[in-house]
Coordinates of C-alpha atoms in Angstrom, one line a residue:
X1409 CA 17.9 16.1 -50.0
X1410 CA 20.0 14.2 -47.5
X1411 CA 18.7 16.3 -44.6
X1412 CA 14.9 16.4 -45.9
X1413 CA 15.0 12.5 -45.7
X1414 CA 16.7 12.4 -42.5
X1415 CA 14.2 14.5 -41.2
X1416 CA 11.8 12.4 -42.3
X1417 CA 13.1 9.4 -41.1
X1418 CA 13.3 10.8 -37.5
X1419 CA 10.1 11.8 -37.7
X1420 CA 8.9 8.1 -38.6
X1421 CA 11.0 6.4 -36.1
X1422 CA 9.6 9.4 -33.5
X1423 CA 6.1 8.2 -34.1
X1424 CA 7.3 4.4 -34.6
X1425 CA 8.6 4.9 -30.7
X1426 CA 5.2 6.6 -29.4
X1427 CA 3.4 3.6 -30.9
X1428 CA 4.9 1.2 -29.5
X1429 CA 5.4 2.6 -26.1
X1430 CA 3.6 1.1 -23.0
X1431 CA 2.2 2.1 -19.6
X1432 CA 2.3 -0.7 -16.6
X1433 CA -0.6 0.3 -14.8
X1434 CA -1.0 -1.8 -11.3
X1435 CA -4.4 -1.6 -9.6
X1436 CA -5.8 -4.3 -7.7
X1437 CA -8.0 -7.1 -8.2
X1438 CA -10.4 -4.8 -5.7
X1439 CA -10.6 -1.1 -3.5
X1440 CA -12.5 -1.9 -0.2
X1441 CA -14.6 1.5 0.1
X1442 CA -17.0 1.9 2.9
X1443 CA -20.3 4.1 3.2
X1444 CA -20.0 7.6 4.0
X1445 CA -15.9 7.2 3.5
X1446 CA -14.0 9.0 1.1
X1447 CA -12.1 7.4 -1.1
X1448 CA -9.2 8.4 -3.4
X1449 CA -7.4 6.6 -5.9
X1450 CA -3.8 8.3 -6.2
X1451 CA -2.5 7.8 -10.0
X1452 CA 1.2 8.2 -8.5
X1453 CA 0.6 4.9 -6.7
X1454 CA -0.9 2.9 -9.5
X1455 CA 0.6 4.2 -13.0
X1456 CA 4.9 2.9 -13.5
X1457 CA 6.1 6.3 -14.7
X1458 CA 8.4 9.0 -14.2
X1459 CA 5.8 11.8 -14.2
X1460 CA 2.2 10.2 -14.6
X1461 CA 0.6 13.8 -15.2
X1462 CA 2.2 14.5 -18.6
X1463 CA 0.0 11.4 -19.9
X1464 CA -3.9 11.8 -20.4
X1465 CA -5.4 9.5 -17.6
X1466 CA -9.3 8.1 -18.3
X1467 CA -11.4 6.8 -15.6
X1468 CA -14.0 4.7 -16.7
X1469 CA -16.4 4.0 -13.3
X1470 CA -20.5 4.8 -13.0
X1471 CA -19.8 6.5 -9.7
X1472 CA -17.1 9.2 -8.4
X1473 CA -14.9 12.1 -9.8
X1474 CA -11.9 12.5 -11.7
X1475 CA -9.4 14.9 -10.6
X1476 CA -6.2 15.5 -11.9
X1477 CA -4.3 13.5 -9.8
X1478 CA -6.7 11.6 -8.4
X1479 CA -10.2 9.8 -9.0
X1480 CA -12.5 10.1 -5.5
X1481 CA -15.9 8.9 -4.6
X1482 CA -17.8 9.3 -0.9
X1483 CA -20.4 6.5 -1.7
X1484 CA -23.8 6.6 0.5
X1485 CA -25.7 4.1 2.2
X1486 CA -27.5 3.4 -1.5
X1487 CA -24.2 2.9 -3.1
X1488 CA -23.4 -0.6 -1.0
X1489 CA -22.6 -3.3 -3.9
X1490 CA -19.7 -3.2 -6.3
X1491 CA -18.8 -1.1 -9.4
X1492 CA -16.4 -1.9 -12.1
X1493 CA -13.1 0.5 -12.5
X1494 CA -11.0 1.1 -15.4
X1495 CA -8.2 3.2 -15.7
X1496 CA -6.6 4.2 -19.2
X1497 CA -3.3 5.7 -20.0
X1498 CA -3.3 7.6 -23.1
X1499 CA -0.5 9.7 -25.2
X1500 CA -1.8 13.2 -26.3
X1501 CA -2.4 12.0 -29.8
X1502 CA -5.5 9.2 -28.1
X1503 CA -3.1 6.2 -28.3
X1504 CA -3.8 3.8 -25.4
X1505 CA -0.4 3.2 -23.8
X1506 CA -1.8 1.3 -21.0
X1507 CA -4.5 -0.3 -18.3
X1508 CA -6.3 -1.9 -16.0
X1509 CA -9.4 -2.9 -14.0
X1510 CA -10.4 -3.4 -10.6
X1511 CA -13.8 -4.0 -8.8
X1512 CA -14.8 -1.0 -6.1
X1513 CA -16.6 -2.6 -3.5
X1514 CA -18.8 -0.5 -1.0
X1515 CA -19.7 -1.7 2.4
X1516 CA -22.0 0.1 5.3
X1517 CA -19.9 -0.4 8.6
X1518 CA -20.9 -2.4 11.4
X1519 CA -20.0 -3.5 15.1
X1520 CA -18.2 -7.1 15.4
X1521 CA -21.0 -9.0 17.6
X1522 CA -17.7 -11.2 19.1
X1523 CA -14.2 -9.8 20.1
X1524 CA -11.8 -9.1 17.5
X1525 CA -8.3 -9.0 18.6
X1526 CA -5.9 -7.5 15.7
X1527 CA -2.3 -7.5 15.7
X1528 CA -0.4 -4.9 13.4
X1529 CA 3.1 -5.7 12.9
X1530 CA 6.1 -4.2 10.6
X1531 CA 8.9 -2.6 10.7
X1532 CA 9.6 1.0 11.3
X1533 CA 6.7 2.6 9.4
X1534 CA 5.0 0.8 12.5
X1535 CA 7.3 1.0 15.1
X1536 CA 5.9 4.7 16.3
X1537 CA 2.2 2.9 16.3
X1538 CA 0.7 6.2 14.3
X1539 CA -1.4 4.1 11.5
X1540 CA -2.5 1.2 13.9
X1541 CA -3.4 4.0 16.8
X1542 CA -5.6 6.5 13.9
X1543 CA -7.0 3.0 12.8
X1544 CA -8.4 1.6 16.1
X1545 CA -9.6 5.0 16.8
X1546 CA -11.5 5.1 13.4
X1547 CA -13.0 1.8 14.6
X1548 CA -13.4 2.1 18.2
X1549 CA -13.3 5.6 19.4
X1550 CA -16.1 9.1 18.8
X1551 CA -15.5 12.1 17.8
X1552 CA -12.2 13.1 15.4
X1553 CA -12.0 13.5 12.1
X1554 CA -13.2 11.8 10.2
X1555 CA -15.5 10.8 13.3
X1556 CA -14.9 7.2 14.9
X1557 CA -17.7 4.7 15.1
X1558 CA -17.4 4.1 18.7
X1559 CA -17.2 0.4 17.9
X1560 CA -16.6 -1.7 20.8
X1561 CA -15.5 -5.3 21.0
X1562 CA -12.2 -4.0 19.3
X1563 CA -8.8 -4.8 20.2
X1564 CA -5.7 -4.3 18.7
X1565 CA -3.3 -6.4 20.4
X1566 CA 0.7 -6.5 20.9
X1567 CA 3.6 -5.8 23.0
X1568 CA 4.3 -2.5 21.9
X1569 CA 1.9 0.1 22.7
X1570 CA 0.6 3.7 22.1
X1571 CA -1.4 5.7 24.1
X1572 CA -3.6 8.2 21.8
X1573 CA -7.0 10.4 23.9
X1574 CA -6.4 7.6 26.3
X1575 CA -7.0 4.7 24.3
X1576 CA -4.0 2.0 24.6
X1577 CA -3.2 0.4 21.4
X1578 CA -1.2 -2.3 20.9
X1579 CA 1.3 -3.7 18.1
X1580 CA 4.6 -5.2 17.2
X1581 CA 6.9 -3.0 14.8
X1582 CA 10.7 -2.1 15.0
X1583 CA 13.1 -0.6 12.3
X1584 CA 15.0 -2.2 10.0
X1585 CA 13.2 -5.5 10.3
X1586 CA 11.7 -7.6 7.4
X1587 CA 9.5 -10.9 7.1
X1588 CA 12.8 -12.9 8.3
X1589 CA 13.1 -10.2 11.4
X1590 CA 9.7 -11.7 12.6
X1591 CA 11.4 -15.7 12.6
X1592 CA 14.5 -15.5 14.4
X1593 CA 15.6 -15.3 17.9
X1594 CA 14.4 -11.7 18.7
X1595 CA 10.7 -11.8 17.3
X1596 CA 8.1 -11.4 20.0
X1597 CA 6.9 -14.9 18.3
X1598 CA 10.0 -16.0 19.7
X1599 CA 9.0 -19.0 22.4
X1600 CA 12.4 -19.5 24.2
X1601 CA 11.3 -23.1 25.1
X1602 CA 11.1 -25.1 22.3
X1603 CA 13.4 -22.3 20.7
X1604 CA 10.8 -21.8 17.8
X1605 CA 8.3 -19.2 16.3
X1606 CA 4.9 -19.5 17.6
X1607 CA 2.0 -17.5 17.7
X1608 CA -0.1 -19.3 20.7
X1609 CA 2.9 -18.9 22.9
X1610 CA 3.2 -14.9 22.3
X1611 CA -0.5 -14.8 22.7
X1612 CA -0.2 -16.9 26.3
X1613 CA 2.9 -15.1 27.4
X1614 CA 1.1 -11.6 26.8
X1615 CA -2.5 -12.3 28.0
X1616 CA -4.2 -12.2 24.5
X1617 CA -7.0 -14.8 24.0
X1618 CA -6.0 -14.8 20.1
X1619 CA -5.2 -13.6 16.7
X1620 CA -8.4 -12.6 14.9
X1621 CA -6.4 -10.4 12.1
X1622 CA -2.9 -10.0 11.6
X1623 CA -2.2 -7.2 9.9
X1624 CA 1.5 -7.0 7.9
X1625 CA 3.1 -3.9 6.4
X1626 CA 6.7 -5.2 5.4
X1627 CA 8.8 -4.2 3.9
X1628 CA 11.0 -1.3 2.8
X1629 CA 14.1 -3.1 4.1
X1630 CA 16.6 -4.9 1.5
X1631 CA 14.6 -3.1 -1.7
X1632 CA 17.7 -2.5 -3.1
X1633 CA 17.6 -3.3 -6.4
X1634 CA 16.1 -0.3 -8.7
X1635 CA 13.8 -0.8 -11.1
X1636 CA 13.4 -4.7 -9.8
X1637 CA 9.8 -5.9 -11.8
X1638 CA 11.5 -9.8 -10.8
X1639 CA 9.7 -11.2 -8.1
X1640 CA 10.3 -14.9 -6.8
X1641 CA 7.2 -15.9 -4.6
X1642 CA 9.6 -19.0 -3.9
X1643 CA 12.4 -16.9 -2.5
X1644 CA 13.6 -14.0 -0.3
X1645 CA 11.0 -11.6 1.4
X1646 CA 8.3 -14.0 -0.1
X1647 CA 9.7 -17.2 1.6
X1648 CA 9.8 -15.7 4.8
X1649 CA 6.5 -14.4 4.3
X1650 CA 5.4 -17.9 3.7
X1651 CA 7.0 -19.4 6.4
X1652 CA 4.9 -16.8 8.4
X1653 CA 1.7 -17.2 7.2
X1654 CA 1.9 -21.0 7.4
X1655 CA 2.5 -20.8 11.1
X1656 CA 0.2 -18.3 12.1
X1657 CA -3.0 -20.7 10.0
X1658 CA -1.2 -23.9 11.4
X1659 CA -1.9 -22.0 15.1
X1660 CA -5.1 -19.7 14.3
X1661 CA -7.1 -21.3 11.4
X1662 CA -10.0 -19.3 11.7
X1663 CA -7.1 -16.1 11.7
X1664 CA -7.4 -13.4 8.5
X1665 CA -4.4 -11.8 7.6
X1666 CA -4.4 -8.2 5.1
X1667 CA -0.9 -8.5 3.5
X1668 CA -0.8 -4.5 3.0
X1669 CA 1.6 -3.3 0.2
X1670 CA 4.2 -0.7 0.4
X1671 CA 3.8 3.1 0.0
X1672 CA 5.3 4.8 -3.5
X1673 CA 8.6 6.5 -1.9
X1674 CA 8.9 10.3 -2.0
X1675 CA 9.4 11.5 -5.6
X1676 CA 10.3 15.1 -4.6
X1677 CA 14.1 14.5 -3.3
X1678 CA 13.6 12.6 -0.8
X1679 CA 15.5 9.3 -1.2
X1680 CA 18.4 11.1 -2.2
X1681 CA 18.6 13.4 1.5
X1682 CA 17.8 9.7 2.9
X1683 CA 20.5 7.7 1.5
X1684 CA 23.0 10.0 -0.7
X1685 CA 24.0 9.3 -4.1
X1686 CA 26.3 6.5 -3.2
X1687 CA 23.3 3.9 -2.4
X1688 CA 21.0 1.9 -4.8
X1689 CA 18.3 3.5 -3.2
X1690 CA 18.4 7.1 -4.0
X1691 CA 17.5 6.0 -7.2
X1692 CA 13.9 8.3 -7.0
X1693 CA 11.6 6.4 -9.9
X1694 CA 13.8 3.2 -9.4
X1695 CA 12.4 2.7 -6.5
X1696 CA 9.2 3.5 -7.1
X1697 CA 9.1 0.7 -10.0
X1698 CA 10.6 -2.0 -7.4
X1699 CA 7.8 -1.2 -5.2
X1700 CA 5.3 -1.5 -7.1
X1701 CA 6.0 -4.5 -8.9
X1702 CA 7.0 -5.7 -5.1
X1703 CA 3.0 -4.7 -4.5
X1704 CA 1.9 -6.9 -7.5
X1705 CA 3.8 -9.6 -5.9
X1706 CA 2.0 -9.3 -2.6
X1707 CA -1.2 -9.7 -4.7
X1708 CA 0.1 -12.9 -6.4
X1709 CA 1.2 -13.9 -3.0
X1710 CA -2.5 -14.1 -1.4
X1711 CA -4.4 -15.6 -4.5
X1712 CA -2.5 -18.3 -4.3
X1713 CA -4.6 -21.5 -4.0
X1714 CA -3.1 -22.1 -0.6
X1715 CA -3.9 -18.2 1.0
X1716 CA -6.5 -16.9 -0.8
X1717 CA -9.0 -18.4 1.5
X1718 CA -7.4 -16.2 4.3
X1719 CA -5.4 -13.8 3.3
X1720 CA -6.3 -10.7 1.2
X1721 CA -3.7 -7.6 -0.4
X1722 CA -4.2 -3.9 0.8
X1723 CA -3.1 -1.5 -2.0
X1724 CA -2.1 1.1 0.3
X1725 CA 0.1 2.8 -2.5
X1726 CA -3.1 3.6 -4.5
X1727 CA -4.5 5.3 -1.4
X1728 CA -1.5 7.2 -0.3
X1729 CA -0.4 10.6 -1.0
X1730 CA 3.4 10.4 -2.0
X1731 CA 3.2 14.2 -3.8
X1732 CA 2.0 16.0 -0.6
X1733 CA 2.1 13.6 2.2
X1734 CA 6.1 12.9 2.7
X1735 CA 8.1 15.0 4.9
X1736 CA 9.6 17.9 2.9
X1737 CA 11.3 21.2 4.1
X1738 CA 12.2 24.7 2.2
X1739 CA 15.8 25.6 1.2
X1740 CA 17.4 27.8 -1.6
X1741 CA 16.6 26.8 -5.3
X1742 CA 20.3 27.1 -5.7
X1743 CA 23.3 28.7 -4.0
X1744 CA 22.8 32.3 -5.5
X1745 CA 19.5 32.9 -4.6
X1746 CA 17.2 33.8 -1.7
X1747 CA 14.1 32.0 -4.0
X1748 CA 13.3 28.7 -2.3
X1749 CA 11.7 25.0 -3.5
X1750 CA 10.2 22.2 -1.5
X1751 CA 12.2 19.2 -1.6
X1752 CA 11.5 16.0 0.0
X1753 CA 13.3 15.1 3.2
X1754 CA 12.7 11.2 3.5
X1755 CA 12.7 8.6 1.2
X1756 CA 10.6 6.2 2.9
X1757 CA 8.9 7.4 5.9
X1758 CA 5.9 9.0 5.4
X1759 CA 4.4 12.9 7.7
X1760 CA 2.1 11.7 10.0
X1761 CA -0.9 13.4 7.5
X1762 CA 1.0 9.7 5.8
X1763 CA 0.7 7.4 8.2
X1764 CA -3.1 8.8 8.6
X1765 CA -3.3 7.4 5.2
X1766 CA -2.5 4.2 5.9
X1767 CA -4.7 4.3 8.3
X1768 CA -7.3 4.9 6.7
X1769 CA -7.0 1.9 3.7
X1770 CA -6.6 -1.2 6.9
X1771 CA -9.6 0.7 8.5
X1772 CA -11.4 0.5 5.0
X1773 CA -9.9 -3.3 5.2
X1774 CA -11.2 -4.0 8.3
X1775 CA -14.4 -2.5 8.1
X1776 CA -15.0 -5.1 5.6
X1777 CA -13.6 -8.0 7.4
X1778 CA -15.7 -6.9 10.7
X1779 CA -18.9 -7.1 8.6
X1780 CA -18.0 -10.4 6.8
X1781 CA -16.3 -12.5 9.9
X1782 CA -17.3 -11.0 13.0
X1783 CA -21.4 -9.7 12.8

């Protein structure tokens, strides 16, 4: 009899637990989609768990399909207007664990009628200019795939450049840097002068007219702490990232700025062969909580009443790949055999099949900006 009711008591407290479980889901206030685009919506980047595919995830949208690791839609030139999203976490038994909703806005893109100069910065996930180079040639070049526009009047501006089917494309990125990299002494905002940060002076120094959109991808750098869903707008990265902002409208006030949030880190091994077992940041799912509560703060970050009229958060986590589209290699499953597994090779740095990625949500971005601001 002991052992019947023990049973049944860890039965009860077994269904108590799955009750009372939750989800954090993370999408968005919107997803800039643009005609003839597709679009996907990666649940790794927008559901907090360890394995998102052993819950039953319901889209609720009038357009698009579901897959099952991804929701996608290539809308047409009579899909322009917006569509509401949900997405729903459910346990096996029909128990809603979790959700959210976001606004899927579709654009037709068009050619700026003025100049628009853009300036890309970060840190090392820009320093080898892959995303801003496949980004300008989305926007400015033919041909490729998917095809450019051909766009002219498109400049993306800085004193780092890449060279891609000779187009020259400009930026500012270097690794290891963070929001504060970009206000000391060796940010190319730098003026040695007046021995402060300022935009006009960089733009004067190098020959560019001026900032139309400044682009930010910062930062993997100091994300330490796993698991960290604490984040002080009035404090670390996001001081520094205030700091910036406030210059750059003090200098530019007419400048837009996409705040674009931070890819979910290889699941698959790869923070471990990055940084060992000894550092905070080989902790895989960790990590991948820290960031995206890090993304949530970006959000909070540009509705503030102070930035929301010119800045605006790019989900690029949603849109990224991390299952399939982080370096991996093949090795032995184990020492005593010749069957071999595909682990991740690094943590935070994406294949370039990646970096196309993030390409492709600040081209989505910008298409939207380019038909708002600039025609």
């Amino acid at each position: 009899l002991y052992v019947e009711l023990g049973r049944v008591r860890d039965v009860y407290l077994f269904r108590e637990n799955v009750m009372t479980q939750k989800v954090h889901v993370f999408l968005a206030d919107r997803y800039e989609l643009v005609v003839g685009d597709n679009f996907q919506l990666f649940f790794r980047g927008v559901v907090q768990a360890v394995n998102p595919y052993n819950y039953h995830i319901r889209i609720e949208t009038p357009k698009g399909i579901v897959r099952p690791r991804y929701y996608e839609w290539t809308p047409g030139s009579e899909d322009v207007g917006s569509y509401p999203l949900t997405l729903q976490v459910l346990d096996h038994n029909g128990n809603l664990l979790g959700q959210d909703q976001t606004t899927l806005v579709v654009k037709a893109a068009a050619a700026p009628k003025q100049d628009v100069n853009i300036l890309c910065i970060g840190d090392s996930l820009t320093a080898g200019g892959i995303w801003p180079a496949e980004a300008y040639r989305r926007l400015a070049a033919t041909g490729g795939t998917p095809a450019g526009h051909g766009f002219g009047k498109i400049h993306f501006v800085g004193t780092k450049t890449k060279t891609v089917n000779g187009l020259t494309v400009g930026f500012e990125g270097s690794g290891g840097w963070t929001w504060d990299s970009y206000l000391g002494k060796n940010s190319p905002f730098y003026d040695s002068n007046t021995g402060k940060i300022s935009f006009k002076s960089y733009c004067q120094k190098n020959g560019i007219a001026d900032i139309d959109v400044l682009c930010v991808m910062l930062t993997w750098n100091n994300q330490s702490i796993p698991s960290n869903t604490y984040q002080n707008l009035d404090g670390g990265h996001f001081a520094d990232a205030r700091q910036l902002l406030d210059l750059l409208h003090s200098e530019y006030p007419n400048a837009k700025v996409r705040l674009m949030g931070l890819q979910m880190p290889c699941q698959n091994g790869g923070l471990g062969a990055s940084f060992g077992a000894g550092n905070p940041m080989s902790d895989t799912y960790g990590m991948l909580v820290s960031a995206m509560h890090y993304n949530e703060a970006l959000e909070r970050l540009s509705n503030l009443p102070q930035y929301r009229d010119f800045v605006q958060y790019v989900d690029v986590a949603a849109q990224f790949d991390t299952d399939y589209n982080m370096p991996d290699k093949s090795r032995p499953a184990n020492n005593r055999t010749d069957v071999t597994e595909v682990l991740g090779s690094d943590g935070l740095h994406p294949s370039t099949s990646g970096y196309y990625q993030i390409a492709d949500a600040i081209y989505r971005a910008l298409c939207h900006d380019i038909l708002t601001y600039f025609s």
